[in-house]
Amino acid sequence: METNFSFLLVLSASVSLVFAAILVYDHDHDQRKSAGDKYHSNSKSSDGETGDMPCACCGISELDDVTLKKCTACQSARYCSDKCRETHRPQHKKACEKRAAEVLRDEMLFKHPKSTHLGDCPICLLPFPYDMYYPTIMSCCSKIICNGCEVVNKKRETEERLDHRCLFCRHPEPKSQEEYDPNFMKRIEANDPVAMRFMAMRKNDNTFEYLTKAAELDDAEAHYQLSNLYGSAGMDAKIKTHHLEQAAIGGHPIARYHLALDEKNSGRMERAMKHFSIAANHGYEPSLKQLKEGYAEGYISKEDFAAALRAYQDVAGDMKSQKTAETQSIKEHLREVAESVQQWPPDILEALNTLLMIHQAPNFDESR
């Protein structure tokens, strides 16, 4: 009886020791698994934040006597010593290079350009509005002159009976299309991206070729037009996005707005708000509306929204000044033309009105 009782005591003690060992093992295993999951989840963070990430090699956490240093290239891993960094380098190299390239690309993409891709008028130095229509492109030098400056110059040359010349380089203006096209071809031979883009929009047969060459020369508008071509043709979405990004880097607010919409539709709201803010800084009003919605939904802070609003108002005021100057110049020119026409003899005015009525009348088939 005593033997059986002793046996039961030994058996009970053995079972207790086994359960204790299992509990200790499970506790240690859970801690190691938790540390590993924390590292991998943090290492996949899109913004490169390391937080409380442990050493990527040995898994030790940052303590009073242990300081973890970030990887200098990608900033997405931390190490407790140079030995751990060198040991882990073969495993980390590929991901490090990829992440470092992404970080560099994002720095370029989200850097605020000084102006839009249109720049300023080289004569009056006022910024071109992004919705500028029918600008004056000089075939001799490919410079874009605002309509206000062009009207004022034409008026001056007409009053002083001077030959019409380019307002920028003073080259004689072509008097016919036969003189106009060779000037642009000379600019294309000189690898002028503006001339290439202009010819691309005129000659449909060579549109893609000219736009591609202009894009290779970092013309933002050419990149944007290529993104439209790839999008409308349903071609590679990655190539379309690449051209949109290149156009945005060059200061194209509409291209950046479309990038922001893509990011928003993909659920990357932080990146979308950054794009919307930069586009609003260039005076693009639809981006400001998106920022208002983002602020209402809590995706952008009050300070960032206020800064974007102030920047938009400043740029919008400058563009309004440009439009006002152009409109005033054109109105004055039209008024002077109207006053001079009123001084013509009545018979000439009557003949002119008759011609205008003929051209405005519908084209009927005379055989009916």
XYZ file of C-alpha atoms in Angstrom:
368
model
C 0.000 0.000 0.000
C 2.824 2.335 0.885
C 4.521 1.459 -2.404
C 1.431 2.402 -4.420
C 1.078 5.686 -2.539
C 4.737 6.607 -3.188
C 4.296 5.755 -6.839
C 1.298 8.075 -7.102
C 3.213 10.930 -5.478
C 6.105 10.520 -7.930
C 3.700 10.338 -10.864
C 1.848 13.457 -9.725
C 5.111 15.400 -9.339
C 6.273 14.306 -12.792
C 3.022 15.441 -14.429
C 3.279 18.811 -12.672
C 6.835 19.300 -13.951
C 5.770 18.432 -17.524
C 2.894 20.932 -17.458
C 5.196 23.604 -16.020
C 7.735 22.990 -18.792
C 4.996 23.227 -21.444
C 3.724 26.531 -20.028
C 7.223 28.042 -19.992
C 7.845 26.917 -23.575
C 4.526 28.340 -24.793
C 5.214 31.646 -23.053
C 8.676 32.007 -24.606
C 7.384 30.907 -28.025
C 4.560 33.465 -27.936
C 6.991 36.235 -27.023
C 9.334 35.342 -29.900
C 6.434 35.050 -32.349
C 5.006 38.396 -31.205
C 8.386 40.099 -31.684
C 8.780 38.539 -35.132
C 5.268 39.525 -36.245
C 5.865 43.056 -34.997
C 9.079 43.332 -36.989
C 7.554 42.033 -40.222
C 4.446 44.215 -39.934
C 6.540 47.299 -39.298
C 8.975 46.467 -42.085
C 6.078 46.520 -44.567
C 5.000 50.009 -43.500
C 4.625 52.280 -46.525
C 6.040 55.338 -44.832
C 9.187 53.616 -43.549
C 8.412 54.126 -39.860
C 10.276 51.605 -37.683
C 8.465 52.342 -34.399
C 9.445 49.795 -31.721
C 10.870 47.350 -34.256
C 13.472 44.973 -32.718
C 16.828 44.111 -34.231
C 16.193 42.565 -37.651
C 18.916 39.966 -37.053
C 18.782 38.759 -33.429
C 15.338 40.107 -32.440
C 16.469 42.016 -29.353
C 14.363 45.024 -28.390
C 15.687 48.483 -27.572
C 16.576 48.704 -23.868
C 18.435 51.134 -21.626
C 21.766 49.559 -22.533
C 20.854 48.633 -26.147
C 20.430 51.264 -28.870
C 19.082 50.210 -32.264
C 20.223 52.043 -35.394
C 18.257 52.281 -38.650
C 19.576 50.947 -41.935
C 21.094 54.021 -43.587
C 19.839 53.086 -47.071
C 16.180 52.135 -46.623
C 15.422 53.348 -43.080
C 13.043 50.384 -42.687
C 15.175 47.991 -40.543
C 17.075 48.430 -37.264
C 20.161 46.687 -35.870
C 21.728 46.481 -32.437
C 25.299 46.234 -33.721
C 27.448 46.308 -36.832
C 27.841 42.548 -36.554
C 24.085 41.992 -36.768
C 23.839 44.367 -39.730
C 26.557 42.526 -41.665
C 25.107 39.111 -40.746
C 21.624 40.112 -41.927
C 22.809 41.949 -45.052
C 22.487 39.006 -47.539
C 18.830 38.536 -46.514
C 18.067 42.247 -46.400
C 19.931 43.466 -49.514
C 17.199 42.921 -52.115
C 14.402 44.416 -49.999
C 16.716 47.252 -48.956
C 17.518 48.266 -52.530
C 13.850 48.124 -53.508
C 12.757 50.208 -50.519
C 15.576 52.731 -51.029
C 14.471 53.229 -54.653
C 10.861 53.725 -53.500
C 11.922 56.310 -50.928
C 13.965 58.234 -53.514
C 11.096 58.114 -56.003
C 8.630 59.412 -53.418
C 10.976 62.263 -52.518
C 10.977 63.343 -56.174
C 7.238 62.786 -56.595
C 6.106 64.739 -53.536
C 8.586 67.591 -53.851
C 6.701 70.848 -54.441
C 7.623 72.264 -57.876
C 8.317 75.995 -57.935
C 5.702 76.567 -60.649
C 3.448 74.682 -63.035
C 4.779 73.047 -66.174
C 3.670 76.136 -68.130
C 5.902 78.518 -66.202
C 5.636 82.288 -66.685
C 5.217 84.487 -69.723
C 8.782 85.475 -70.734
C 7.642 89.051 -71.407
C 5.378 90.128 -68.521
C 6.597 87.370 -66.121
C 3.055 86.589 -64.951
C 2.280 82.880 -64.446
C 0.317 81.148 -67.155
C -3.056 79.792 -65.955
C -3.307 76.005 -66.177
C -6.516 76.341 -68.252
C -4.878 78.585 -70.853
C -6.378 78.154 -74.319
C -4.848 78.960 -77.695
C -1.579 80.507 -76.509
C 0.741 82.137 -79.004
C 3.599 79.737 -79.787
C 6.420 81.333 -81.717
C 7.658 79.048 -84.482
C 11.112 80.656 -84.515
C 12.065 79.927 -80.875
C 9.146 77.826 -79.539
C 8.491 80.382 -76.810
C 4.935 80.710 -75.505
C 3.767 84.323 -75.214
C 0.632 85.278 -73.306
C -2.185 86.654 -75.453
C -2.146 89.981 -73.639
C 1.503 90.689 -74.502
C 0.977 89.500 -78.068
C -2.014 91.825 -78.628
C -0.159 94.831 -77.195
C 2.868 94.124 -79.385
C 0.766 93.707 -82.540
C -0.977 96.976 -81.809
C 2.342 98.778 -81.382
C 3.777 97.347 -84.587
C 0.638 98.251 -86.531
C 0.539 101.832 -85.239
C 4.238 102.353 -85.995
C 3.970 100.487 -89.319
C 6.687 98.040 -88.372
C 7.261 94.537 -89.659
C 5.843 91.911 -87.329
C 8.571 90.176 -85.336
C 8.772 87.643 -82.538
C 8.358 89.450 -79.260
C 11.067 87.294 -77.653
C 13.848 86.688 -80.177
C 12.895 89.448 -82.690
C 12.888 87.009 -85.622
C 10.565 88.085 -88.497
C 7.212 86.352 -88.224
C 6.304 83.959 -91.045
C 3.800 85.337 -93.530
C 2.429 81.979 -94.680
C 2.118 78.355 -93.631
C 4.947 77.510 -96.043
C 7.254 79.679 -93.916
C 5.716 78.620 -90.610
C 6.282 74.851 -90.796
C 10.011 74.954 -91.722
C 10.669 77.084 -88.634
C 9.177 74.397 -86.419
C 11.074 71.649 -88.233
C 14.310 73.495 -87.473
C 13.364 73.557 -83.808
C 12.585 69.817 -83.915
C 15.984 69.123 -85.480
C 17.472 71.062 -82.551
C 15.651 68.658 -80.130
C 13.187 71.259 -78.891
C 10.487 69.364 -76.912
C 7.908 72.159 -77.229
C 8.164 72.102 -81.024
C 7.905 68.298 -81.024
C 4.791 68.396 -78.867
C 3.224 71.110 -81.014
C 3.810 69.098 -84.190
C 2.475 65.978 -82.460
C -0.843 67.682 -81.828
C -1.043 68.770 -85.487
C 0.075 65.664 -87.363
C -1.914 62.655 -86.252
C 0.253 60.174 -88.160
C 3.327 61.011 -86.068
C 1.599 61.960 -82.824
C 2.921 59.061 -80.735
C 6.447 59.367 -82.150
C 6.731 63.107 -81.505
C 5.197 62.854 -78.026
C 7.571 60.041 -77.078
C 10.594 62.075 -78.173
C 9.334 65.140 -76.294
C 8.728 63.030 -73.179
C 12.285 61.691 -73.367
C 13.358 65.344 -73.140
C 11.295 65.751 -69.926
C 8.404 67.721 -71.397
C 5.639 67.465 -68.771
C 2.780 68.100 -71.191
C 4.071 65.351 -73.501
C 4.095 62.913 -70.569
C 0.516 63.883 -69.729
C -0.666 63.447 -73.328
C 1.026 60.044 -73.489
C -0.766 58.997 -70.297
C -4.050 59.901 -71.998
C -3.121 57.842 -75.052
C -2.221 54.811 -72.942
C -5.367 55.225 -70.859
C -7.732 55.607 -73.807
C -6.209 52.630 -75.619
C -6.491 50.402 -72.543
C -2.771 49.658 -72.620
C -0.356 48.959 -69.754
C -1.610 50.789 -66.649
C 1.916 50.910 -65.213
C 3.173 52.893 -68.222
C 0.223 55.258 -67.899
C 0.999 55.800 -64.201
C 4.685 56.346 -65.003
C 3.853 59.143 -67.459
C 1.414 60.700 -64.984
C 4.116 60.691 -62.302
C 6.692 62.234 -64.651
C 4.202 64.946 -65.626
C 3.422 65.610 -61.943
C 7.129 65.881 -61.125
C 7.374 68.438 -63.933
C 4.647 70.551 -62.306
C 1.548 69.418 -64.210
C -1.389 69.985 -61.791
C -3.973 68.046 -63.804
C -1.700 64.994 -64.041
C -1.127 65.158 -60.287
C -4.877 65.405 -59.712
C -5.428 62.179 -61.664
C -2.647 60.505 -59.668
C -4.404 61.586 -56.485
C -7.684 60.094 -57.683
C -5.938 56.783 -58.416
C -4.424 56.766 -54.923
C -7.781 57.627 -53.381
C -9.542 54.824 -55.266
C -6.847 52.425 -54.026
C -7.433 53.466 -50.404
C -4.055 55.209 -49.960
C -5.567 58.370 -48.552
C -2.361 59.858 -47.109
C -0.670 59.830 -50.522
C -3.846 61.120 -52.176
C -4.039 64.097 -49.810
C -0.388 64.952 -50.516
C -1.073 64.999 -54.268
C -4.247 67.056 -53.834
C -2.354 69.584 -51.675
C 0.406 70.095 -54.258
C -2.128 70.461 -57.086
C -4.081 72.993 -55.004
C -0.846 74.913 -54.436
C -0.723 75.347 -58.231
C -4.230 76.808 -58.310
C -6.114 73.711 -59.446
C -9.579 74.172 -57.958
C -10.859 70.552 -58.194
C -8.029 69.505 -55.864
C -9.169 72.049 -53.295
C -12.645 70.509 -53.347
C -11.118 67.079 -52.716
C -9.137 68.506 -49.794
C -12.330 69.908 -48.291
C -13.879 66.451 -48.405
C -10.705 64.918 -46.961
C -10.686 67.421 -44.112
C -14.349 66.701 -43.333
C -13.570 62.963 -43.212
C -10.444 63.434 -41.093
C -7.825 62.483 -43.695
C -5.999 65.833 -43.513
C -5.254 68.013 -40.510
C -6.656 71.484 -39.993
C -3.171 73.051 -40.282
C -2.343 71.292 -43.568
C -5.719 72.169 -45.065
C -5.346 75.818 -44.049
C -1.847 75.969 -45.596
C -3.116 74.466 -48.869
C -6.029 76.919 -48.928
C -3.735 79.932 -48.468
C -1.378 78.717 -51.201
C -4.306 78.153 -53.559
C -5.663 81.652 -52.969
C -2.263 83.239 -53.641
C -1.698 81.377 -56.910
C -5.301 81.804 -58.029
C -4.908 85.551 -57.520
C -1.795 85.641 -59.723
C -3.515 83.640 -62.474
C -6.546 85.918 -62.260
C -4.214 88.903 -62.768
C -2.843 87.250 -65.901
C -6.317 86.582 -67.270
C -7.414 90.115 -66.408
C -4.401 91.604 -68.205
C -5.050 89.493 -71.294
C -8.775 90.289 -71.326
C -8.157 94.023 -70.907
C -5.636 94.085 -73.769
C -7.959 92.194 -76.094
C -10.951 94.385 -75.176
C -9.000 97.557 -75.897
C -7.841 96.161 -79.220
C -11.372 95.151 -80.235
C -12.729 98.539 -79.197
C -10.175 100.331 -81.350
C -10.950 98.041 -84.280
C -14.665 98.723 -83.867
C -14.075 102.496 -83.775
C -11.983 102.359 -86.931
C -14.585 100.201 -88.706
C -17.321 102.702 -87.878
C -15.368 105.322 -89.839
C -15.523 103.287 -93.032
C -17.842 104.477 -95.869
C -21.454 103.185 -95.630
C -21.275 101.231 -98.902
C -18.248 99.244 -97.680
C -19.958 98.487 -94.364
C -23.088 97.314 -96.204
C -21.021 95.015 -98.445
C -19.218 93.629 -95.378
C -22.523 92.896 -93.614
C -23.799 91.141 -96.744
C -20.728 88.912 -96.846
C -21.113 88.045 -93.159
C -24.774 87.094 -93.669
C -23.858 84.860 -96.626
C -21.192 83.029 -94.606
C -23.547 82.557 -91.648
C -26.462 81.266 -93.770
C -27.096 77.490 -94.007
C -25.687 75.703 -97.035
C -28.723 74.699 -99.171
C -28.504 72.455 -102.211
C -29.198 74.719 -105.224
C -30.523 71.812 -107.302
C -33.602 71.479 -105.063
